[in-house]
Coordinates of N, CA, C and O in Angstrom, one line a residue:
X1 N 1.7 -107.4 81.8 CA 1.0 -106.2 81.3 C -0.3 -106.6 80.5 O -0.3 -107.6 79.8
X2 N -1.5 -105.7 80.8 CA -2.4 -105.6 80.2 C -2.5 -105.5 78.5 O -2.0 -104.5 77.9
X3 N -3.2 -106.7 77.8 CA -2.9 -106.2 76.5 C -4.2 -105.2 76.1 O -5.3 -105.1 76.6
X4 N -3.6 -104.5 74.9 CA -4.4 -103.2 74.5 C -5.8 -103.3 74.3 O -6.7 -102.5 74.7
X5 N -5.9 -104.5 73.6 CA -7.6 -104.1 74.0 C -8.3 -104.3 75.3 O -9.4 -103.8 75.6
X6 N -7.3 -105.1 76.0 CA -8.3 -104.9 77.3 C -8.2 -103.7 77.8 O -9.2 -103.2 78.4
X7 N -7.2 -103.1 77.7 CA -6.4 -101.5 78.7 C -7.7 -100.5 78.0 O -8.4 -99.8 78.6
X8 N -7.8 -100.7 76.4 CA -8.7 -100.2 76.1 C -10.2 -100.4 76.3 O -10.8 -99.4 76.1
X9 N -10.8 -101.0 76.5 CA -12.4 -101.7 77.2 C -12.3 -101.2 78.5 O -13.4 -100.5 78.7
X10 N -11.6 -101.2 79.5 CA -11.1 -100.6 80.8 C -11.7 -99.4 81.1 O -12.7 -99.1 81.7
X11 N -10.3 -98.6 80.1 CA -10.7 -97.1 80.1 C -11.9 -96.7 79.5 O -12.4 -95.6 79.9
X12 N -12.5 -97.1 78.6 CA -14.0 -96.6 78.0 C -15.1 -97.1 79.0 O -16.2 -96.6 79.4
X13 N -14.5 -98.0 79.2 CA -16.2 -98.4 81.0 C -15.9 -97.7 81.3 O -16.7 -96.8 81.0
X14 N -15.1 -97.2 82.0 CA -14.3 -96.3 82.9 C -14.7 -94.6 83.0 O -15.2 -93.8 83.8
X15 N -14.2 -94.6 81.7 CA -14.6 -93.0 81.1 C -16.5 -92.7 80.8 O -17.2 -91.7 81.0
X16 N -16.9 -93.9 80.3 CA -18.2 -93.7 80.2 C -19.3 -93.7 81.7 O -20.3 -93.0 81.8
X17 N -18.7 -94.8 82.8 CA -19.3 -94.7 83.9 C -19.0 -93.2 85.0 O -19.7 -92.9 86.0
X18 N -17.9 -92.4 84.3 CA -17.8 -91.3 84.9 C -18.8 -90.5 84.3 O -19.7 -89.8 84.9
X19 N -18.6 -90.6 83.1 CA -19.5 -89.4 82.2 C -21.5 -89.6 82.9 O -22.4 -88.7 83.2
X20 N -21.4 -91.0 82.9 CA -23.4 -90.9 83.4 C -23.1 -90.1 84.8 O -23.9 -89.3 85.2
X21 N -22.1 -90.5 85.4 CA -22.3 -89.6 87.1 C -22.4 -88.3 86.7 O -23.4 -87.7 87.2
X22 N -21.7 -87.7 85.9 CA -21.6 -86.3 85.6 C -23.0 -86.0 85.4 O -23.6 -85.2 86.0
X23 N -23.6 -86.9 84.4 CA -25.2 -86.5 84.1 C -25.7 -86.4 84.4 O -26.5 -85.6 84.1
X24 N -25.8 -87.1 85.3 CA -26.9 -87.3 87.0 C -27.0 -86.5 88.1 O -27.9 -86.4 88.9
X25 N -25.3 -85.6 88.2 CA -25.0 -84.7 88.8 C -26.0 -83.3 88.8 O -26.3 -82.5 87.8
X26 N -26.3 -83.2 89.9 CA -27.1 -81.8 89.8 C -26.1 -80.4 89.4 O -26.4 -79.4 88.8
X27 N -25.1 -80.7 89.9 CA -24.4 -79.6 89.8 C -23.5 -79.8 88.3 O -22.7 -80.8 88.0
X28 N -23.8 -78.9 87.7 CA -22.4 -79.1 86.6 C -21.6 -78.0 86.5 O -20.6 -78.1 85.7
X29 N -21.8 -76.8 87.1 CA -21.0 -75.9 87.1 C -19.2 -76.6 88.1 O -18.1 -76.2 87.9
X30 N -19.6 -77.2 88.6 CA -19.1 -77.9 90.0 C -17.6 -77.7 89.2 O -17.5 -77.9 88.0
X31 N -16.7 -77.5 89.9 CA -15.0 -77.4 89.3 C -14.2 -78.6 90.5 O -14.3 -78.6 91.8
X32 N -13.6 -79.4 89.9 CA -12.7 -79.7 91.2 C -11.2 -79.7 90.3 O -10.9 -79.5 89.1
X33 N -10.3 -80.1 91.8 CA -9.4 -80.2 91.8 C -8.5 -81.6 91.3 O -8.7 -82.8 91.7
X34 N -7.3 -81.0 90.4 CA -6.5 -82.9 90.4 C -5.3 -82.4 89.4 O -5.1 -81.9 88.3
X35 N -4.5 -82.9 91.0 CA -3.0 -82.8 89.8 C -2.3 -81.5 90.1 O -1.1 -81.1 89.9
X36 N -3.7 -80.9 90.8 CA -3.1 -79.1 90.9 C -3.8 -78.2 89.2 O -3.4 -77.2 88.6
X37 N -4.8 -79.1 88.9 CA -5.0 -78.4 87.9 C -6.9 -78.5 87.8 O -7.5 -79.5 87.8
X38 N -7.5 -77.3 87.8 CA -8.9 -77.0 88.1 C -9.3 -78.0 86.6 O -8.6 -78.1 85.6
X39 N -10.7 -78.6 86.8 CA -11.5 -79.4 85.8 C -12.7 -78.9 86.2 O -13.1 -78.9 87.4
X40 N -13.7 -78.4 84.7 CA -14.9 -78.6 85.1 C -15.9 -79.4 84.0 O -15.6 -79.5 82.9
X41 N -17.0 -79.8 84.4 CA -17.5 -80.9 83.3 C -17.6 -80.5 82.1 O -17.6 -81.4 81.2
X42 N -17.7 -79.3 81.6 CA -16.9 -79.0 80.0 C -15.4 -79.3 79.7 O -14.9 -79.9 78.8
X43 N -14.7 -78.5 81.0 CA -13.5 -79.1 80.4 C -12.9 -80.6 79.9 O -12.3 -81.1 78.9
X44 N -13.5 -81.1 81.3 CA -13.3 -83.0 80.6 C -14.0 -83.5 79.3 O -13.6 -84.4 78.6
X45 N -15.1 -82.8 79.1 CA -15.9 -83.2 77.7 C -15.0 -82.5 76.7 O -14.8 -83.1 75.7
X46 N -14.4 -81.3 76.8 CA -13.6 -80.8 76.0 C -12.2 -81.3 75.3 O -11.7 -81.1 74.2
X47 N -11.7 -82.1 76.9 CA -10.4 -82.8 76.4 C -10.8 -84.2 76.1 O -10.0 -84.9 75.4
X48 N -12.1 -84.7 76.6 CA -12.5 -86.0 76.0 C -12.4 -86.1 74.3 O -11.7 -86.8 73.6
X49 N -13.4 -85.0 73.8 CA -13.1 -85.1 72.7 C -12.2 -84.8 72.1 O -12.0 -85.7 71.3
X50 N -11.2 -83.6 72.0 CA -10.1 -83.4 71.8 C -9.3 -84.9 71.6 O -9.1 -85.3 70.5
X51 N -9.0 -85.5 72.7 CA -8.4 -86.8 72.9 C -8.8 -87.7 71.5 O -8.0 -88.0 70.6
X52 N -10.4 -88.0 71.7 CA -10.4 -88.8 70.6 C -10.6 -88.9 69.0 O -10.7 -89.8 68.2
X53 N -10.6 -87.1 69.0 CA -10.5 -86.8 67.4 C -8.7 -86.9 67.3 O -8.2 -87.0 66.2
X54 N -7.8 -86.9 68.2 CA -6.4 -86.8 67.9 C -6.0 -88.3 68.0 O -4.8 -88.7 68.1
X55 N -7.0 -89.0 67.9 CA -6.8 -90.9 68.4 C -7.2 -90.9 66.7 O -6.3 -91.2 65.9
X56 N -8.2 -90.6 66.3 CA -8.7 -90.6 64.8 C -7.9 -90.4 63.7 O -7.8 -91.1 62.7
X57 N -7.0 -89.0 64.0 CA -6.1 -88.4 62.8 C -5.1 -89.8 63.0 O -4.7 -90.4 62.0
X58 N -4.9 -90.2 64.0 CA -3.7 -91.2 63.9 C -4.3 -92.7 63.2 O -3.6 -93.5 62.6
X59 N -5.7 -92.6 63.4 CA -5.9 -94.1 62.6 C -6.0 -93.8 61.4 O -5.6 -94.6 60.6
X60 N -6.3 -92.5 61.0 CA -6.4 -92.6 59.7 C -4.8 -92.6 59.2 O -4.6 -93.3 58.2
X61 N -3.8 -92.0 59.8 CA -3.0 -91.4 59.0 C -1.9 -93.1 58.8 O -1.0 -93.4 58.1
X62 N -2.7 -93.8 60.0 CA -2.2 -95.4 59.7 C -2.0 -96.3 58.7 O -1.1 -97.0 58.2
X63 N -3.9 -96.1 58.6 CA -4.6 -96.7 57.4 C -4.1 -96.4 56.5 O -3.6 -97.3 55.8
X64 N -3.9 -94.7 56.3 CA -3.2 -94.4 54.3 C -2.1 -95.3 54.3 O -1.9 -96.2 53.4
X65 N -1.1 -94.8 55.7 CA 0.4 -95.3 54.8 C 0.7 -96.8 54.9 O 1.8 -97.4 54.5
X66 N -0.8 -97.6 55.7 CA -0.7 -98.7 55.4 C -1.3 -99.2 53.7 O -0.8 -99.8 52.8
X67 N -2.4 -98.7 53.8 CA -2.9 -99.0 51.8 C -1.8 -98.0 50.7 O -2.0 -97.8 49.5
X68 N -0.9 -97.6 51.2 CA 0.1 -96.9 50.1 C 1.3 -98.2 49.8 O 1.7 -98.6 48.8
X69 N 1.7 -98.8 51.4 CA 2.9 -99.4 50.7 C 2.3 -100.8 50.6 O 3.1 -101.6 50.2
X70 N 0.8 -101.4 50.9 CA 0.1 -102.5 50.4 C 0.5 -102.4 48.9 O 1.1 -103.4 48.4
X71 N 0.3 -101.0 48.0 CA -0.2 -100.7 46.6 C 1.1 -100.4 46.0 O 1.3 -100.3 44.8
X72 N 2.0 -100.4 46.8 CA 3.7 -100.2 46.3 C 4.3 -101.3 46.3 O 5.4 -101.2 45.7
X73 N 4.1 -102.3 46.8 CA 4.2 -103.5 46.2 C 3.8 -104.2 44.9 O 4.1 -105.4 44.7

């Protein structure tokens, strides 16, 4: 198995070289299909972000309870 930072470097090329196609796209109303579930280029920007403010709350909420029991020692 892939270790995490590479899985992560992966998916951000990944996600970023989709995001320029989208830009470049003339159409952005454009909806497609996947999964059986309609996406359209707000929606993916919508769960993009979503995704990585809910990646955030988790580093932070890491960080505290890692500097609490650093300081409880």
């Amino acid at each position: 198995p892939a270790a995490w930072p590479d899985l992560l470097q992966k998916t951000r090329t990944h996600t970023f070289r989709c995001l320029e196609a989208l830009k470049s796209d003339p159409d952005h109303s454009r909806v497609i299909e996947a999964r059986g579930e309609a996406w359209s280029v707000r929606k993916v920007l919508r769960r993009l972000l979503w995704h990585e403010l809910l990646h955030i709350k988790n580093i932070r909420r890491i960080s505290l309870d890692y500097r609490a029991t650093r300081h409880a020692s």
